[in-house]
C-alpha positions as MATLAB code, in Angstrom:
seq = 'XXXXXXXXXXXXXXXXXXXXXXXXXXXXXXXXXXXXXXXXXXXXXXXXXXXXXXXXXXXXXXXXXXXXXXXXXXXXXXXXXXXXXXXXXXXXXXXXXXXXXXXXXXXXXXXXXXXXXXXXXXXXXXXXXXXXXXXXXXXXXXXXXXXXXXXXXXXXXXXXXXXXXXXXXXXXXXXXXXXXXXXXXXXXXXXXXXXXXXXXXXXXXXXXXXXXXXXXXXXXXXXXXXXXXXXXXXXXXXXXXXXXXXXXXXXXXXXXXXXXXXXXXXXXXXXXXXXXXXXXXXXXXXXXXXXXXXXXXXXXXXXXXXXXXXXXXXXXXXXXXXXXXXXXXXXXXXXXXXXXXXXXXXXXXXXXXXXXXXXXXXXXXXXXXXXXXXXXXXXXXXXXXXXXXXXXXXXXXXXXXXXXXXXXXXXXXXXXXXXXXXXXXXXXXXXXXXXXXXXXXXXXXXXXXXXXXXXXXXXXXXXXXXXXXXXXXXXXXXXXXXXXXXXXXXXXXXXXXX';
ca = [
      21.593   29.522   19.250;
      20.586   30.321   15.215;
      22.840   27.404   14.316;
      21.857   24.917   16.695;
      18.204   25.291   16.427;
      19.020   25.038   12.676;
      20.631   21.484   13.273;
      18.103   20.652   15.951;
      15.417   21.562   12.755;
      17.805   19.882   10.252;
      17.869   17.013   12.000;
      14.063   16.114   13.378;
      13.544   16.614    9.294;
      15.683   13.436    8.716;
      14.623   11.681   11.802;
      11.125   11.785   10.549;
      12.054   10.727    7.050;
      13.456    7.856    7.727;
      10.992    6.567    9.851;
       8.557    7.361    7.325;
      10.358    5.585    4.883;
      10.541    3.080    7.139;
       6.691    3.294    7.365;
       6.466    2.776    3.980;
       8.597   -0.295    4.451;
       6.023   -1.886    6.481;
       2.711   -1.408    4.194;
       5.670   -2.571    1.428;
       6.023   -5.705    3.195;
       2.699   -6.224    4.291;
       1.259   -6.280    0.842;
       4.345   -8.513   -0.578;
       2.786  -11.804   -1.738;
       5.116  -13.899    0.621;
       2.986  -11.773    3.214;
       0.133  -12.992    2.738;
      -0.680  -15.812    4.200;
      -3.678  -18.204    2.656;
      -6.791  -18.354    3.647;
      -7.459  -22.250    2.576;
      -8.958  -21.860   -0.512;
      -6.895  -22.421   -3.070;
      -8.466  -19.623   -5.756;
      -8.846  -16.893   -3.689;
      -5.190  -17.400   -2.765;
      -3.738  -17.860   -5.931;
      -5.450  -14.319   -7.689;
      -3.948  -12.445   -4.118;
      -0.925  -13.954   -4.910;
      -1.155  -13.088   -8.549;
      -2.231   -9.713   -8.001;
      -0.041   -8.806   -5.087;
       2.673  -10.381   -7.448;
       1.581   -7.651   -9.858;
       1.044  -10.885  -13.000;
      -2.202  -11.636  -14.881;
      -3.640  -14.828  -13.169;
      -3.377  -17.476  -15.725;
      -6.893  -19.365  -15.798;
      -7.725  -21.668  -13.343;
      -9.563  -25.651  -14.550;
     -11.086  -28.627  -13.258;
      -8.899  -31.262  -15.084;
     -11.423  -33.215  -17.236;
     -13.161  -30.701  -17.987;
     -13.716  -30.261  -21.620;
     -13.126  -26.505  -23.453;
     -16.561  -26.406  -25.316;
     -18.003  -25.343  -20.999;
     -14.350  -23.268  -20.553;
     -15.368  -20.351  -18.959;
     -19.856  -21.448  -18.341;
     -21.340  -20.750  -15.028;
     -23.266  -23.548  -14.090;
     -27.083  -21.937  -14.056;
     -25.728  -20.566  -17.797;
     -26.312  -23.144  -19.523;
     -24.569  -24.703  -22.766;
     -23.713  -22.078  -25.521;
     -25.037  -22.777  -29.380;
     -23.074  -20.679  -30.852;
     -19.607  -19.978  -30.952;
     -16.777  -17.730  -32.205;
     -13.404  -17.943  -33.894;
     -11.139  -17.145  -31.075;
     -13.690  -20.410  -28.478;
     -12.989  -22.961  -30.961;
      -9.121  -22.287  -29.643;
      -9.885  -21.695  -26.500;
      -7.648  -24.681  -25.821;
      -4.854  -23.537  -26.918;
      -4.341  -20.816  -24.002;
      -1.994  -21.764  -21.383;
      -4.251  -22.503  -18.453;
      -3.055  -25.097  -14.574;
      -5.062  -27.381  -14.487;
      -6.189  -28.844  -11.052;
      -7.919  -31.679   -8.920;
     -10.153  -30.713   -5.805;
      -9.141  -32.538   -2.374;
     -11.381  -35.048   -1.852;
     -11.596  -33.689    1.662;
     -11.580  -30.133    2.139;
     -13.071  -28.579   -1.799;
     -11.669  -24.821   -1.845;
      -8.338  -26.854   -2.132;
      -7.108  -29.187   -5.014;
      -4.751  -32.300   -4.534;
      -2.985  -32.232   -7.983;
      -2.218  -29.734  -10.655;
      -0.425  -29.869  -14.478;
       0.920  -28.040  -16.681;
       0.571  -28.652  -20.220;
       2.966  -27.242  -23.595;
       3.516  -23.857  -22.643;
       6.278  -21.184  -21.147;
       6.220  -21.241  -17.716;
       7.707  -17.983  -16.214;
       9.199  -17.518  -12.603;
       6.936  -15.706  -11.534;
       3.694  -17.703  -12.585;
       5.900  -20.493  -10.851;
       6.655  -18.512   -6.874;
       2.896  -17.565   -7.542;
       2.312  -21.917   -7.678;
       4.720  -21.785   -4.970;
       3.572  -19.397   -2.513;
      -0.432  -21.026   -3.277;
       0.570  -24.344   -2.956;
      -1.974  -26.103   -0.182;
      -0.356  -28.619    2.280;
      -3.256  -30.737    0.116;
      -0.912  -30.631   -2.352;
       0.677  -34.736   -3.941;
       0.698  -34.033   -6.998;
       2.616  -31.891   -9.867;
       3.431  -32.094  -13.451;
       5.168  -29.790  -15.681;
       4.600  -31.315  -19.392;
       6.472  -29.451  -21.862;
       6.679  -26.437  -19.976;
      10.811  -24.829  -21.339;
      11.552  -25.096  -17.249;
      15.393  -23.877  -16.486;
      17.866  -24.500  -13.686;
      15.735  -22.036  -11.578;
      12.546  -22.325  -11.662;
      14.080  -25.939  -10.722;
      15.294  -24.348   -7.943;
      11.832  -22.718   -7.307;
       9.948  -26.464   -7.284;
      12.391  -28.171   -5.263;
      11.587  -25.184   -2.591;
       8.176  -25.825   -3.269;
       9.246  -29.546   -2.366;
      10.594  -28.954    1.167;
       7.796  -27.311    2.376;
       4.774  -29.858    1.486;
       4.894  -33.350    0.703;
       4.247  -33.915   -2.757;
       4.015  -37.370   -3.190;
       4.473  -37.540   -7.386;
       6.654  -35.516   -9.950;
       6.717  -35.599  -13.527;
       8.967  -33.789  -15.133;
       8.712  -34.948  -18.720;
       9.484  -32.492  -22.190;
      12.632  -30.321  -19.745;
      16.026  -30.701  -21.247;
      17.793  -27.604  -20.094;
      17.089  -29.516  -16.168;
      19.026  -32.611  -17.339;
      22.233  -31.288  -15.274;
      20.089  -30.786  -12.159;
      17.083  -32.940  -11.945;
      19.765  -34.703   -8.537;
      18.555  -32.184   -6.414;
      15.442  -32.956   -6.370;
      16.291  -35.864   -4.130;
      17.504  -34.355   -1.083;
      17.440  -35.020    2.572;
      14.016  -34.623    3.310;
      12.757  -35.867    0.073;
       9.464  -37.016   -0.447;
       9.316  -37.608   -3.818;
       7.730  -41.777   -4.025;
       7.239  -41.475   -8.019;
       9.692  -39.095  -10.668;
       9.358  -38.977  -13.772;
      11.823  -37.955  -16.232;
      10.717  -38.320  -19.555;
      12.212  -36.606  -23.462;
      15.611  -34.836  -20.833;
      18.063  -35.484  -23.292;
      19.813  -36.875  -20.081;
      22.922  -37.952  -21.064;
      25.479  -40.155  -19.284;
      27.542  -37.361  -17.384;
      23.735  -36.079  -16.129;
      22.728  -39.359  -14.022;
      25.760  -39.769  -12.721;
      25.018  -36.933   -9.840;
      21.182  -38.330   -9.599;
      22.868  -42.037   -9.259;
      24.686  -40.935   -6.845;
      21.670  -38.858   -4.650;
      19.462  -41.752   -6.240;
      22.134  -44.704   -3.470;
      21.453  -42.975   -0.171;
      17.650  -41.969   -1.009;
      14.642  -43.428    1.450;
      11.206  -42.017   -0.535;
      11.426  -42.620   -4.402;
       9.751  -46.656   -5.483;
       8.795  -45.820   -8.974;
      11.152  -43.547  -11.583;
      11.003  -43.094  -14.816;
      13.750  -42.692  -17.806;
      12.764  -43.572  -20.868;
      13.334  -42.043  -24.303;
      17.130  -40.143  -22.852;
      20.605  -40.586  -23.491;
      21.157  -42.818  -21.256;
      23.348  -45.300  -23.136;
      26.073  -47.649  -21.452;
      27.878  -45.652  -19.061;
      25.334  -44.147  -17.519;
      23.698  -47.438  -16.341;
      26.666  -48.362  -15.878;
      26.327  -45.621  -12.546;
      22.416  -46.243  -11.732;
      24.149  -49.851  -11.036;
      26.353  -48.570   -8.803;
      23.848  -46.220   -7.153;
      21.121  -49.055   -7.351;
      24.015  -51.383   -4.932;
      22.842  -49.770   -2.453;
      19.557  -48.666   -2.650;
      16.504  -50.544   -0.971;
      13.665  -48.362   -1.993;
      13.287  -48.623   -5.943;
      10.578  -50.843   -6.883;
      11.022  -49.824  -10.450;
      12.489  -48.756  -13.402;
      12.157  -47.455  -16.225;
      14.888  -47.349  -19.161;
      13.596  -47.911  -22.095;
      14.694  -45.632  -25.139;
      18.124  -45.174  -24.311;
      20.873  -46.953  -26.586;
      21.411  -49.768  -23.786;
      24.226  -52.480  -25.398;
      25.431  -55.658  -23.788;
      28.064  -53.648  -21.769;
      25.609  -51.406  -19.637;
      22.787  -54.133  -19.272;
      25.473  -56.799  -17.877;
      26.275  -53.425  -15.002;
      22.760  -53.980  -14.529;
      22.351  -57.820  -14.171;
      25.285  -57.682  -11.329;
      23.753  -55.748   -8.804;
      20.702  -58.467   -8.750;
      22.902  -60.777   -8.043;
      25.138  -60.662   -4.951;
      27.575  -57.661   -3.613;
      31.855  -57.434   -3.051;
      31.737  -55.323   -1.124;
      35.070  -52.526   -1.830;
      37.240  -51.068    1.201;
      34.402  -48.177    1.852;
      31.491  -50.017    2.631;
      33.339  -52.456    5.057;
      34.446  -49.606    6.874;
      31.271  -47.878    7.069;
      29.831  -50.998    7.497;
      31.658  -51.396   10.527;
      30.673  -48.468   12.001;
      27.238  -49.006   11.163;
      27.348  -52.247   13.338;
      29.496  -49.871   16.376;
      26.621  -47.274   16.017;
      23.646  -50.249   17.213;
      26.036  -51.958   19.431;
      26.317  -48.704   21.511;
      22.372  -47.834   20.422;
      21.523  -50.832   22.367;
      23.804  -51.010   25.002;
      21.978  -47.343   26.081;
      18.149  -48.605   25.190;
      18.723  -51.808   27.586;
      16.257  -51.425   30.937;
      18.680  -51.690   34.276;
      17.711  -55.090   35.470;
      17.657  -56.031   39.526;
      20.158  -57.960   41.759;
      18.201  -61.342   40.857;
      18.942  -61.526   36.974;
      15.461  -59.806   35.946;
      14.241  -56.570   34.227;
      12.927  -53.830   36.070;
       9.990  -53.252   33.204;
       9.096  -56.923   33.114;
       7.640  -58.776   36.364;
       9.549  -62.820   37.212;
       5.366  -64.007   36.140;
       6.004  -62.867   33.827;
       9.164  -63.668   32.073;
      10.462  -65.299   29.538;
      13.006  -67.300   31.659;
       9.727  -68.102   34.032;
       7.052  -69.153   31.569;
       9.675  -71.479   30.807;
      10.579  -73.024   33.439;
       7.229  -73.644   34.536;
       6.358  -75.727   31.918;
       9.874  -77.881   32.034;
       8.669  -78.679   35.431;
       5.182  -79.969   34.053;
       7.172  -81.639   31.200;
       9.282  -83.066   34.542;
       6.397  -84.577   35.995;
       7.012  -81.437   38.704;
       3.216  -80.926   38.092;
       0.493  -83.684   39.097;
      -1.465  -86.081   37.570;
      -4.245  -84.147   36.472;
      -1.786  -80.561   34.980;
      -0.409  -83.461   32.650;
      -3.292  -84.158   31.995;
      -4.517  -81.139   31.052;
      -2.359  -79.607   29.058;
      -2.530  -82.617   26.521;
      -5.687  -81.620   26.521;
      -4.471  -78.045   25.473;
      -2.839  -79.181   22.822;
      -4.438  -79.869   19.684;
      -2.917  -80.458   16.026;
      -1.526  -77.832   14.360;
      -1.521  -75.738   17.122;
       2.111  -75.646   19.772;
       2.322  -76.132   22.890;
      -1.645  -75.515   23.857;
      -1.938  -72.085   21.435;
      -2.838  -71.587   18.259;
      -0.652  -70.100   15.511;
      -0.793  -66.363   14.885;
      -2.346  -67.348   11.197;
      -5.452  -68.692   12.674;
      -5.548  -65.975   14.824;
      -4.940  -63.118   11.899;
      -8.471  -62.631   11.776;
     -10.499  -62.400   15.043;
      -6.977  -59.663   16.313;
      -8.005  -57.689   13.925;
     -11.247  -57.512   14.952;
     -10.492  -56.850   18.220;
      -8.079  -54.004   17.092;
     -11.320  -53.085   15.798;
     -13.769  -52.949   18.944;
     -10.998  -51.341   20.986;
      -9.861  -48.670   18.987;
     -14.174  -48.258   18.432;
     -14.612  -48.053   22.212;
     -11.462  -45.617   22.756;
     -13.037  -43.186   20.133;
     -10.580  -43.975   17.495;
     -13.077  -46.042   15.095;
     -16.745  -44.235   15.072;
     -19.238  -46.727   14.576;
     -20.968  -47.665   11.313;
     -18.943  -46.573    8.192;
     -15.662  -45.572   10.305;
     -15.542  -48.892   11.452;
     -16.492  -50.847    7.553;
     -13.541  -47.888    6.324;
     -11.005  -48.912    8.832;
     -11.955  -52.545    7.864;
     -11.280  -51.657    3.816;
      -8.580  -49.956    4.692;
      -6.851  -52.824    6.376;
      -8.248  -55.423    3.967;
      -6.795  -53.195    0.599;
      -3.311  -52.171    2.617;
      -0.383  -53.942    0.804;
       2.157  -56.259    1.811;
       5.348  -53.837    1.803;
       8.740  -56.190    2.209;
      11.471  -54.117    3.771;
      14.995  -54.896    3.157;
      17.440  -53.663    5.872;
      19.854  -51.713    5.016;
      22.930  -53.842    2.908;
      26.061  -53.030    4.489;
      24.113  -55.091    7.738;
      23.067  -57.319    6.149;
      23.626  -60.648    8.826;
      23.239  -63.459    5.352;
      26.610  -62.722    4.596;
      29.455  -65.024    3.103;
      33.127  -64.768    2.460;
      34.951  -65.705   -0.695;
      38.293  -64.979   -1.589;
      39.474  -62.417    1.732;
      36.216  -59.992    0.806;
      32.773  -60.072    2.235;
      30.172  -60.988   -0.150;
      25.831  -59.707    0.759;
      22.779  -60.432   -1.634;
      22.169  -58.223   -4.062;
      19.344  -55.493   -4.975;
      16.110  -57.918   -4.311;
      13.943  -54.963   -4.084;
      14.050  -53.968   -7.621;
      10.824  -55.895   -8.886;
       9.586  -54.295  -12.258;
      12.599  -53.415  -15.223;
      12.196  -51.968  -18.276;
      14.610  -52.956  -20.910;
      12.106  -51.667  -24.272;
      13.602  -50.247  -27.538;
      17.482  -50.453  -26.565;
      19.869  -52.513  -28.360;
      20.331  -55.546  -26.067;
      21.217  -58.169  -28.285;
      22.330  -62.175  -27.486;
      25.019  -61.682  -24.511;
      22.672  -59.065  -22.925;
      19.888  -61.758  -22.428;
      22.577  -64.233  -20.967;
      23.436  -61.736  -18.238;
      19.761  -61.020  -17.823;
      18.724  -65.288  -17.515;
      22.366  -65.896  -15.032;
      20.773  -62.876  -12.611;
      17.418  -64.310  -12.635;
      19.154  -68.036  -12.554;
      20.947  -66.824   -9.424;
      17.975  -65.507   -8.098;
      16.117  -68.494   -8.161;
      18.090  -70.405   -6.592;
      20.176  -68.765   -4.516;
      19.717  -69.452   -0.430;
      20.620  -65.800    0.464;
      17.547  -64.043    0.570;
      14.930  -66.657    1.192;
      11.315  -65.751    0.427;
      11.978  -63.197   -1.392;
      12.105  -63.343   -5.473;
      13.708  -60.434   -6.613;
      12.492  -59.226  -10.111;
       8.941  -60.281  -10.962;
       8.829  -57.969  -14.444;
      10.895  -57.464  -17.470;
      10.503  -56.497  -20.930;
      12.700  -56.710  -23.111;
      10.716  -55.603  -26.889;
      12.155  -54.467  -29.304;
      15.884  -55.388  -29.180;
      18.443  -57.270  -31.125;
      18.205  -60.517  -29.614;
      17.478  -64.120  -30.963;
      13.697  -65.058  -30.098;
      14.500  -68.498  -30.332;
      17.866  -68.489  -28.592;
      17.912  -70.554  -25.682;
      18.956  -68.427  -23.363;
      16.089  -65.719  -24.526;
      13.275  -68.862  -23.982;
      14.627  -70.567  -20.494;
      14.786  -66.335  -19.609;
      11.105  -66.300  -20.687;
      10.176  -69.641  -19.009;
      11.810  -68.009  -15.457;
       9.413  -64.639  -15.765;
       6.571  -66.432  -16.282;
       6.836  -68.242  -13.601;
       7.767  -65.439  -10.931;
       4.803  -63.040  -12.658;
       2.574  -62.852  -10.021;
      -0.607  -63.365  -11.766;
       0.574  -66.179  -13.834;
      -1.466  -69.548  -12.761;
       0.100  -72.279  -13.421;
      -2.592  -74.574  -15.470;
      -3.893  -78.028  -13.435;
      -2.057  -81.871  -14.082;
      -4.701  -84.055  -15.348;
      -4.703  -85.976  -12.266;
      -5.950  -82.964  -10.441;
      -8.423  -82.008  -12.538;
      -9.934  -85.179  -12.215;
      -9.511  -85.255   -8.538;
     -11.794  -82.104   -8.441;
     -14.338  -83.506  -10.824;
     -14.638  -86.821   -8.241;
     -14.842  -84.476   -5.266;
     -17.047  -82.175   -7.348;
];
């Protein structure tokens, strides 16, 4: 009996010890940085997570704040004396932040420049990052692969639009991780990262399927001709990227030729043809399932017969054939005015009225408040840029067949290309001229110009060569800000009218 009691007591002591350890672990988990719930005040969240991580917080500074005002409260005034330490205060590590426009306690961007960022501080920035964050910049911060993974984790949680990682060469072979499937980056700067042709190969593969990136800067790297060929393969199927900076990458005519070829037309490979057929099959099956049910009369249940296009056309045809009375024909003739079709005004004439009606309707529904809110809505509509949406190049309807191969339009989405400070000579200029001449005269993409800006400073071509002169002439006409000079006859007519 005594032994049984001893065993039972020992068992109870073990259970109590285990329960105590579990309670301690729960308390520790509650105090862990990961368990912290953000309050919405970035400075409070940042300092608390630093405390839980047992890290000294790095100074948070408002972007654009002068070094002399560091550590000065708003009511204290500007100090009149300085010490040697204060003189070099701006050299201390700090995180420059910009406040969010709607919530002053939160931030919309942060910038870190010129100091080694540890993984501990990166984890703090990751955990404290608010949903309002749209821009991050790490300039020469000694980032490595582990640090880049933390940044990728941050990008997976927040819809960050602009990322700058200039001067971090240790990440050169891993930048393709930024272009994940759920990527939201629209502007990416990877300048001075010693990116080689091998490093850019993986990045180009990810770029081919990316749907968000519009601005890419690869200035001052070591991509060279082989890397340019990888980029050209990535841009074959990409119709999102608008601006590409390849200045200072040791490109020659070989790389220039690869980039020029994708601007004209593309001959689909066997794999691309198979992918095209698969996409067409999927689209047909999707359309078949989305078609609304029809009645025995051939009309859809979703649309009454009186409103169907077939019914309206039939009524007009009857009037045109004399089925209606003479008064009806006169009324129809009266409705038809110059510049109109079938008595209906053109869409261009009703565009402004439609916008006003839409704004008024939204105001009635409560979507837009009266007064300043309505004006703000109108201003946003006016400032909204016109974006040309490109379809999947594999589904291009404007295709042709040449020597038994399918040919589709090339990359007309790219509008700005920077090739400054390379080794391009007259042959490269010839390739570029032929590509742009093709875009000018091709009927494959009517109404879409293609490349609008091309810079070629500090290369090895002859400024007085024929192809360079004609290339300048083409790009001058394609420049969206170019204004063609008036002819003398037109000027005299304008003067006479005034």
